[in-house]
Short mmCIF file of C-alpha atoms and ligand atoms in Angstrom, two decimals:
data_model
loop_
_atom_site.label_atom_id
_atom_site.label_comp_id
_atom_site.label_asym_id
_atom_site.label_seq_id
_atom_site.Cartn_x
_atom_site.Cartn_y
_atom_site.Cartn_z
CA MET A 1 154.28 54.77 -108.48
CA GLU A 2 158.01 55.11 -106.85
CA LYS A 3 159.08 52.25 -104.56
CA LYS A 4 162.42 51.54 -102.84
CA ILE A 5 163.47 47.82 -102.82
CA THR A 6 166.23 46.45 -100.95
CA VAL A 7 167.82 43.33 -103.15
CA LEU A 8 169.46 40.75 -101.11
CA LYS A 9 171.16 38.67 -103.79
CA GLY A 10 172.36 36.32 -101.29
CA ASP A 11 174.62 33.33 -102.55
CA GLY A 12 173.62 32.19 -106.06
CA ILE A 13 170.61 34.07 -107.41
CA GLY A 14 170.89 36.31 -110.57
CA PRO A 15 169.17 39.43 -111.56
CA GLU A 16 166.46 37.98 -113.79
CA ALA A 17 163.97 39.22 -111.34
CA ILE A 18 165.34 42.73 -111.83
CA LYS A 19 165.49 42.47 -115.34
CA THR A 20 161.44 41.50 -115.26
CA LEU A 21 160.53 44.39 -112.92
CA ALA A 22 162.62 46.98 -115.24
CA GLN A 23 160.32 45.74 -118.14
CA ILE A 24 157.31 46.32 -115.71
CA ALA A 25 158.51 49.69 -114.70
CA LYS A 26 158.92 50.75 -118.42
CA LYS A 27 155.56 49.51 -119.59
CA TYR A 28 153.46 50.94 -116.71
CA GLY A 29 155.07 54.00 -115.76
CA HIS A 30 156.55 53.22 -112.27
CA ARG A 31 160.00 53.63 -110.73
CA PHE A 32 161.58 51.05 -108.75
CA LEU A 33 164.72 52.07 -106.95
CA TYR A 34 167.01 49.14 -105.91
CA THR A 35 169.61 49.01 -103.26
CA GLU A 36 171.84 46.04 -103.00
CA ALA A 37 173.05 44.78 -99.80
CA ALA A 38 174.78 41.51 -98.74
CA ILE A 39 173.32 38.49 -96.82
CA GLY A 40 174.37 35.04 -96.22
CA GLY A 41 177.75 33.94 -97.25
CA ALA A 42 178.46 36.85 -99.31
CA ALA A 43 177.98 39.05 -95.96
CA ILE A 44 180.02 36.70 -94.14
CA ASP A 45 182.81 37.04 -96.70
CA ARG A 46 182.63 40.85 -96.58
CA TYR A 47 181.60 41.56 -92.77
CA GLY A 48 182.11 38.36 -91.06
CA VAL A 49 178.39 38.31 -90.22
CA PRO A 50 175.58 36.90 -92.24
CA VAL A 51 173.68 40.00 -91.85
CA SER A 52 174.73 43.52 -90.78
CA GLU A 53 172.90 45.98 -88.81
CA GLU A 54 173.24 48.52 -91.75
CA THR A 55 171.49 45.73 -93.77
CA LEU A 56 168.77 45.49 -91.51
CA ALA A 57 168.26 49.00 -91.34
CA LEU A 58 168.25 49.34 -95.12
CA CYS A 59 165.41 46.63 -95.38
CA LYS A 60 163.35 48.62 -92.68
CA ASN A 61 163.80 51.86 -94.57
CA SER A 62 162.69 50.20 -97.85
CA ASP A 63 159.10 49.48 -99.23
CA SER A 64 159.89 45.81 -99.90
CA VAL A 65 162.83 43.26 -99.96
CA LEU A 66 163.58 40.97 -102.59
CA LEU A 67 165.81 37.93 -101.42
CA GLY A 68 167.81 35.25 -103.60
CA ALA A 69 168.72 32.37 -101.24
CA VAL A 70 171.52 31.94 -98.97
CA GLY A 71 174.05 29.19 -98.15
CA GLY A 72 176.60 27.23 -99.85
CA HIS A 73 179.34 24.36 -99.34
CA LYS A 74 182.07 27.16 -98.58
CA TRP A 75 180.19 28.08 -95.21
CA ASP A 76 179.02 24.62 -94.21
CA CYS A 77 181.72 24.37 -91.49
CA ILE A 78 181.68 27.56 -89.82
CA ASP A 79 180.24 28.35 -86.36
CA PRO A 80 176.50 27.64 -86.13
CA ASP A 81 175.62 30.93 -85.03
CA LYS A 82 177.22 32.47 -88.08
CA ARG A 83 175.91 30.43 -90.76
CA PRO A 84 174.43 32.09 -93.77
CA GLU A 85 171.01 30.90 -92.63
CA LYS A 86 171.27 32.67 -89.25
CA GLY A 87 171.16 36.03 -91.50
CA LEU A 88 168.01 35.11 -93.16
CA LEU A 89 166.49 34.36 -89.38
CA LYS A 90 167.61 37.43 -88.12
CA VAL A 91 165.83 39.48 -91.12
CA ARG A 92 162.57 37.66 -90.59
CA LYS A 93 162.76 38.35 -86.90
CA SER A 94 163.79 41.95 -87.07
CA LEU A 95 161.29 42.84 -89.87
CA GLY A 96 158.41 41.15 -87.51
CA LEU A 97 157.73 38.64 -90.45
CA PHE A 98 154.67 36.74 -88.98
CA ALA A 99 152.98 35.53 -92.17
CA ASN A 100 154.67 33.27 -94.55
CA LEU A 101 152.51 32.88 -98.08
CA ARG A 102 153.50 29.90 -100.11
CA PRO A 103 151.59 29.33 -103.17
CA THR A 104 151.52 25.95 -105.05
CA LYS A 105 150.79 25.87 -108.55
CA LEU A 106 150.74 23.32 -111.43
CA PHE A 107 151.39 24.89 -114.74
CA PRO A 108 149.37 22.92 -117.04
CA GLN A 109 152.63 22.99 -119.28
CA LEU A 110 154.49 21.21 -116.65
CA ALA A 111 151.76 18.58 -115.46
CA ALA A 112 153.81 15.74 -116.48
CA GLY A 113 156.34 16.49 -113.98
CA SER A 114 154.13 16.33 -111.04
CA PRO A 115 154.79 13.22 -108.99
CA LEU A 116 150.90 12.75 -108.47
CA ARG A 117 148.75 10.71 -110.85
CA GLN A 118 147.67 12.34 -113.95
CA ALA A 119 144.08 11.60 -112.94
CA THR A 120 144.61 13.54 -109.93
CA VAL A 121 146.14 16.63 -111.37
CA LYS A 122 143.64 16.73 -114.19
CA ASN A 123 141.69 19.38 -112.05
CA GLY A 124 144.69 21.52 -111.50
CA ILE A 125 146.55 22.80 -108.43
CA ASP A 126 146.42 26.29 -107.08
CA LEU A 127 146.69 26.63 -103.51
CA LEU A 128 148.26 29.04 -101.30
CA ILE A 129 149.41 28.09 -97.63
CA VAL A 130 149.44 30.91 -95.02
CA ARG A 131 151.79 29.59 -92.30
CA GLU A 132 152.42 31.40 -89.04
CA LEU A 133 155.86 31.99 -88.86
CA THR A 134 157.04 33.67 -85.59
CA GLY A 135 155.32 31.67 -82.95
CA SER A 136 154.28 28.12 -81.33
CA ILE A 137 156.66 25.29 -80.43
CA TYR A 138 159.56 26.65 -82.35
CA TYR A 139 159.60 29.67 -80.17
CA GLY A 140 158.30 28.24 -77.03
CA GLU A 141 160.24 27.47 -73.66
CA ARG A 142 162.46 24.55 -74.11
CA PHE A 143 163.91 22.12 -71.67
CA THR A 144 166.67 19.38 -72.13
CA GLY A 145 168.02 17.49 -68.97
CA GLU A 146 166.93 14.80 -66.89
CA LYS A 147 163.43 13.64 -65.49
CA ASN A 148 162.52 10.42 -63.39
CA GLY A 149 166.17 9.22 -63.66
CA GLU A 150 166.17 9.43 -67.69
CA ARG A 151 167.20 12.01 -70.38
CA TYR A 152 164.07 14.10 -71.06
CA ALA A 153 163.48 16.89 -73.32
CA SER A 154 160.51 19.26 -74.11
CA ASP A 155 159.19 22.08 -76.11
CA LEU A 156 156.30 24.14 -75.37
CA MET A 157 153.70 25.01 -77.89
CA GLY A 158 151.80 28.02 -77.23
CA TYR A 159 149.74 30.65 -78.94
CA GLY A 160 148.22 34.17 -77.93
CA GLU A 161 144.97 34.92 -79.33
CA HIS A 162 146.38 38.05 -81.09
CA GLU A 163 148.93 35.82 -82.87
CA ILE A 164 146.23 33.84 -84.20
CA GLU A 165 143.95 36.42 -85.29
CA ARG A 166 146.40 38.31 -87.20
CA ILE A 167 147.48 35.25 -89.38
CA GLY A 168 143.69 34.32 -89.73
CA ARG A 169 142.98 37.93 -91.24
CA VAL A 170 145.97 37.58 -93.60
CA ALA A 171 144.43 34.35 -94.85
CA PHE A 172 140.85 35.72 -95.17
CA GLU A 173 142.02 38.72 -96.49
CA THR A 174 144.11 36.77 -99.26
CA ALA A 175 141.26 34.57 -100.03
CA ARG A 176 139.21 37.59 -100.99
CA LYS A 177 141.92 38.23 -103.62
CA ARG A 178 141.65 34.65 -104.79
CA ARG A 179 138.86 31.95 -104.96
CA HIS A 180 137.18 32.96 -101.52
CA LYS A 181 137.80 29.75 -99.80
CA VAL A 182 139.83 29.30 -96.40
CA THR A 183 140.69 25.88 -94.87
CA SER A 184 142.05 26.45 -91.33
CA VAL A 185 144.42 23.60 -90.43
CA ASP A 186 144.78 22.39 -86.47
CA LYS A 187 144.76 19.30 -84.50
CA ALA A 188 141.65 20.34 -82.28
CA ASN A 189 140.75 16.76 -81.43
CA VAL A 190 143.86 16.67 -79.19
CA LEU A 191 145.75 20.03 -78.65
CA ASP A 192 144.35 22.99 -76.48
CA THR A 193 146.56 25.42 -78.70
CA SER A 194 144.40 24.05 -81.64
CA LYS A 195 140.95 24.42 -79.70
CA LEU A 196 142.00 28.32 -79.18
CA TRP A 197 142.94 28.61 -82.84
CA ARG A 198 139.85 27.23 -84.10
CA ALA A 199 137.61 29.25 -81.83
CA VAL A 200 139.37 32.36 -83.05
CA MET A 201 139.15 31.33 -86.72
CA HIS A 202 135.45 30.89 -86.20
CA GLU A 203 135.15 34.41 -85.14
CA LEU A 204 136.81 35.59 -88.27
CA ALA A 205 134.94 33.28 -90.45
CA ALA A 206 131.80 35.04 -89.27
CA GLU A 207 133.18 38.63 -89.93
CA PHE A 208 134.35 37.41 -93.42
CA SER A 209 131.19 36.03 -94.38
CA ASP A 210 131.76 36.20 -98.08
CA VAL A 211 134.58 33.59 -97.61
CA ALA A 212 133.83 29.97 -97.72
CA TYR A 213 135.33 28.54 -94.45
CA GLU A 214 136.03 24.93 -93.22
CA ASP A 215 138.33 23.26 -90.53
CA ALA A 216 140.41 20.45 -91.13
CA LEU A 217 142.60 18.37 -89.05
CA VAL A 218 146.42 18.48 -89.88
CA ASP A 219 146.74 14.58 -90.65
CA SER A 220 143.71 14.50 -92.83
CA THR A 221 145.08 17.50 -94.90
CA ALA A 222 148.30 15.83 -95.28
CA MET A 223 146.49 13.06 -97.00
CA GLN A 224 144.13 15.33 -98.87
CA LEU A 225 147.04 17.50 -100.49
CA ILE A 226 148.10 14.04 -102.26
CA ASN A 227 144.58 12.76 -102.56
CA ASP A 228 142.59 15.73 -104.02
CA PRO A 229 144.73 19.19 -103.95
CA SER A 230 142.44 20.70 -106.34
CA ARG A 231 140.01 21.25 -103.37
CA PHE A 232 142.18 23.86 -101.79
CA ASP A 233 142.22 27.39 -102.15
CA VAL A 234 143.88 29.22 -98.96
CA ILE A 235 144.97 26.77 -96.12
CA VAL A 236 145.94 28.81 -92.87
CA THR A 237 147.93 27.01 -90.24
CA GLU A 238 150.30 27.34 -87.22
CA ASN A 239 154.12 27.50 -87.68
CA MET A 240 155.21 23.62 -87.42
CA PHE A 241 152.03 22.15 -89.20
CA GLY A 242 152.60 24.96 -92.00
CA ASP A 243 156.46 24.04 -92.08
CA ILE A 244 155.50 20.52 -92.96
CA LEU A 245 152.66 21.14 -95.12
CA SER A 246 154.04 23.83 -97.16
CA ASP A 247 157.13 21.44 -98.00
CA GLU A 248 154.69 18.91 -98.96
CA ALA A 249 152.58 21.08 -101.20
CA SER A 250 155.75 22.39 -102.94
CA MET A 251 156.55 19.10 -104.30
CA LEU A 252 153.25 18.62 -105.85
CA SER A 253 153.94 20.72 -108.78
CA GLY A 254 157.16 18.74 -109.41
CA SER A 255 159.37 21.85 -109.81
CA LEU A 256 161.32 23.35 -106.76
CA GLY A 257 162.47 25.97 -109.06
CA MET A 258 159.03 27.43 -110.05
CA MET A 259 157.88 28.06 -106.53
CA PRO A 260 157.72 31.90 -105.01
CA SER A 261 156.83 33.09 -101.45
CA ALA A 262 156.27 36.06 -99.40
CA SER A 263 156.77 36.93 -95.65
CA LEU A 264 154.70 39.76 -94.42
CA SER A 265 154.87 41.88 -91.52
CA GLU A 266 151.99 43.75 -89.78
CA SER A 267 152.97 46.81 -91.51
CA LYS A 268 153.18 46.51 -95.48
CA LEU A 269 156.74 45.88 -95.45
CA GLY A 270 157.70 42.29 -96.67
CA MET A 271 160.14 39.75 -97.91
CA TYR A 272 159.79 38.10 -101.29
CA GLU A 273 161.99 35.13 -102.27
CA PRO A 274 161.82 31.75 -104.02
CA ILE A 275 161.67 28.69 -101.86
CA HIS A 276 164.49 26.85 -102.93
CA GLY A 277 167.96 27.13 -101.74
CA SER A 278 171.00 28.41 -103.30
CA ALA A 279 171.41 25.41 -105.41
CA PRO A 280 175.23 24.98 -104.84
CA ASN A 281 175.36 22.26 -107.32
CA ILE A 282 174.44 24.51 -110.22
CA ALA A 283 175.25 27.87 -108.86
CA GLY A 284 177.27 30.15 -111.17
CA LYS A 285 176.77 27.82 -114.36
CA ASN A 286 174.06 29.82 -115.49
CA LEU A 287 171.70 26.63 -115.26
CA ALA A 288 169.31 27.64 -112.48
CA ASN A 289 165.52 28.05 -113.15
CA PRO A 290 164.72 31.87 -112.37
CA LEU A 291 161.00 31.51 -112.81
CA GLY A 292 160.47 30.93 -108.80
CA THR A 293 162.40 34.33 -108.33
CA ILE A 294 160.53 36.25 -111.15
CA LEU A 295 157.20 34.91 -109.50
CA SER A 296 158.51 36.36 -106.24
CA ALA A 297 158.68 39.69 -107.79
CA ALA A 298 155.14 39.13 -109.01
CA MET A 299 154.27 38.42 -105.67
CA MET A 300 155.72 41.46 -104.28
CA LEU A 301 153.71 43.70 -106.87
CA ARG A 302 150.58 42.07 -105.62
CA TYR A 303 150.83 42.09 -101.97
CA ALA A 304 153.27 44.92 -101.24
CA PHE A 305 152.23 47.41 -103.72
CA ASP A 306 148.74 46.48 -104.80
CA LEU A 307 149.79 46.31 -108.59
CA GLU A 308 147.71 43.35 -109.43
CA LYS A 309 147.65 44.04 -113.01
CA GLU A 310 151.36 44.23 -112.95
CA ALA A 311 151.67 41.02 -111.14
CA LYS A 312 149.19 39.23 -113.63
CA ALA A 313 151.18 40.70 -116.63
CA ILE A 314 154.35 38.85 -115.25
CA GLU A 315 152.47 35.58 -114.50
CA ALA A 316 151.06 35.79 -117.99
CA ALA A 317 154.56 36.30 -119.49
CA VAL A 318 155.88 33.06 -117.42
CA ASP A 319 152.89 31.54 -118.86
CA LYS A 320 153.56 32.36 -122.43
CA THR A 321 157.47 31.50 -122.19
CA LEU A 322 156.20 27.91 -121.00
CA ASP A 323 153.60 27.56 -123.87
CA ASP A 324 156.29 28.56 -126.19
CA GLY A 325 158.05 25.42 -125.17
CA TYR A 326 160.99 27.14 -123.42
CA ARG A 327 162.58 25.00 -120.41
CA THR A 328 165.47 25.54 -117.96
CA GLY A 329 167.17 22.00 -117.24
CA ASP A 330 165.27 21.05 -114.24
CA ILE A 331 161.92 21.30 -115.89
CA MET A 332 162.99 19.79 -119.23
CA SER A 333 161.06 17.44 -121.22
CA GLU A 334 161.07 15.71 -124.57
CA GLY A 335 160.56 17.92 -127.59
CA MET A 336 160.90 21.36 -125.51
CA LYS A 337 163.42 23.76 -126.14
CA LYS A 338 166.37 23.99 -123.44
CA VAL A 339 167.57 27.40 -122.28
CA SER A 340 169.96 28.90 -119.74
CA CYS A 341 169.10 30.90 -116.77
CA SER A 342 169.61 34.22 -118.13
CA GLU A 343 167.81 33.07 -121.72
CA MET A 344 164.81 32.13 -119.48
CA GLY A 345 164.87 35.57 -117.93
CA ASP A 346 165.32 37.41 -121.38
CA LEU A 347 162.41 35.49 -122.92
CA VAL A 348 159.96 36.40 -119.81
CA ALA A 349 161.06 40.08 -120.15
CA ALA A 350 160.41 40.05 -124.15
CA ASN A 351 156.96 38.48 -123.43
CA LEU A 352 156.09 41.65 -121.13
P1 NAD B 1 168.41 23.64 -102.81
O1 NAD B 1 167.13 24.17 -103.05
O2 NAD B 1 169.47 24.66 -102.90
O3 NAD B 1 168.49 22.50 -103.98
C1 NAD B 1 167.89 21.23 -103.91
C2 NAD B 1 167.96 20.60 -105.10
O4 NAD B 1 167.18 21.65 -106.15
C3 NAD B 1 169.33 20.68 -106.02
O5 NAD B 1 169.32 19.72 -106.90
C4 NAD B 1 169.21 22.13 -106.73
O6 NAD B 1 170.20 22.00 -107.75
C5 NAD B 1 167.71 22.19 -107.28
N1 NAD B 1 167.36 23.53 -107.39
C6 NAD B 1 167.01 24.47 -106.44
N2 NAD B 1 166.66 25.55 -107.00
C7 NAD B 1 166.85 25.60 -108.32
C8 NAD B 1 166.50 26.18 -109.35
N3 NAD B 1 166.23 27.52 -109.21
N4 NAD B 1 166.63 25.89 -110.70
C9 NAD B 1 167.05 24.47 -110.69
N5 NAD B 1 167.23 23.44 -109.71
C10 NAD B 1 167.07 24.07 -108.45
O7 NAD B 1 168.25 23.15 -101.39
P2 NAD B 1 169.74 22.29 -100.55
O8 NAD B 1 170.77 21.82 -101.72
O9 NAD B 1 169.19 21.63 -99.61
O10 NAD B 1 170.46 23.66 -99.89
C11 NAD B 1 171.43 24.08 -100.41
C12 NAD B 1 171.98 25.60 -99.50
O11 NAD B 1 170.77 26.42 -99.62
C13 NAD B 1 171.94 25.13 -98.22
O12 NAD B 1 173.29 25.79 -97.54
C14 NAD B 1 170.76 25.54 -97.40
O13 NAD B 1 171.04 25.67 -96.15
C15 NAD B 1 170.29 26.67 -98.31
N6 NAD B 1 168.74 26.98 -98.21
C16 NAD B 1 168.68 28.29 -98.15
C17 NAD B 1 167.36 28.55 -98.30
C18 NAD B 1 166.95 30.01 -98.53
O14 NAD B 1 167.79 30.77 -98.68
N7 NAD B 1 165.52 30.55 -98.25
C19 NAD B 1 166.20 27.62 -98.46
C20 NAD B 1 166.73 26.34 -98.54
C21 NAD B 1 168.00 26.00 -98.41
#
């Protein structure tokens, strides 16, 4: 297989994912062709904008996009429209990335780091939140002004059925690659958008009869994520609920540096990135945990290129490295062997 990958290194993430992919290419006889382009602060420094039109074109002409993270204190005080994060939003929008996939997995080797009670995590945590990323209240009509003699503001939450159906399909199809269960999260006891959401999800559930389906309210899901996260496989939900629940879920494993993510478009083109930011307090010191980025590369192989065996090989190599007791500073615990970011990358590549 030969694939073109655009690499947006951003403002603080190293080459460990590429090292891992190079090993996969060698072992399984693939060819990955990389083109690097600047985004975020790096692009502001070079071009005066957080992402250039050339970079957007490059992303569109590739088979996949691998992103580090953007942002840093150096660019904190510039015009809000030119901040590094705007580059990211522009890429998401211009590639039509409507589905955000965020797995939360508790690695048994790191279970002690979970903020949950050990009795709760003993059944394991391995769930995936599928969040709608381009619709609803974040993109709805806004108003700020005066009404009835006082200051007033409103944000409109709306969904077209095609938007619900396409994110629902991603959830059901993804569940087929996992444990065949979908929980659709809404607030159908109050919101009309949620009633439509639920109706469309039920139509899909009938079509995907091999996948177990349940409805859940967002408030109760927030509780269940803390109370019994092992009950979830795939959770699908709208933009704002997903924003909040996915951040809540990311804390369950106790290690931001371990979490990958994917954002997908209607074509196969997607962007793969760790969920953490550019970690400016440790950037450039060879201290960061590269596993979130490496696991994002595994997601890319699985979802963009259908290379399940290769994705599993990366995940197994990460597991083995943790089994062998190697830890970066953020996941370090007593009796383990502390390694740098690049050493962790080398160990994973060697385990492939
Ligand atoms: P952050 O994720 O960068 O850092 C939060 C904490 O987690 C810090 O203590 C950091 O050291 C630690 N951390 C993060 N990644 C780590 C890793 N791989 N290994 C070890 N420790 C890690 O979030 P923040 O500090 O709120 O934001 C910093 C910058 O990143 C800001 O400019 C923000 O806007 C940006 N940001 C970018 C993205 C993105 O590019 N997708 C996401 C979130 C934040």
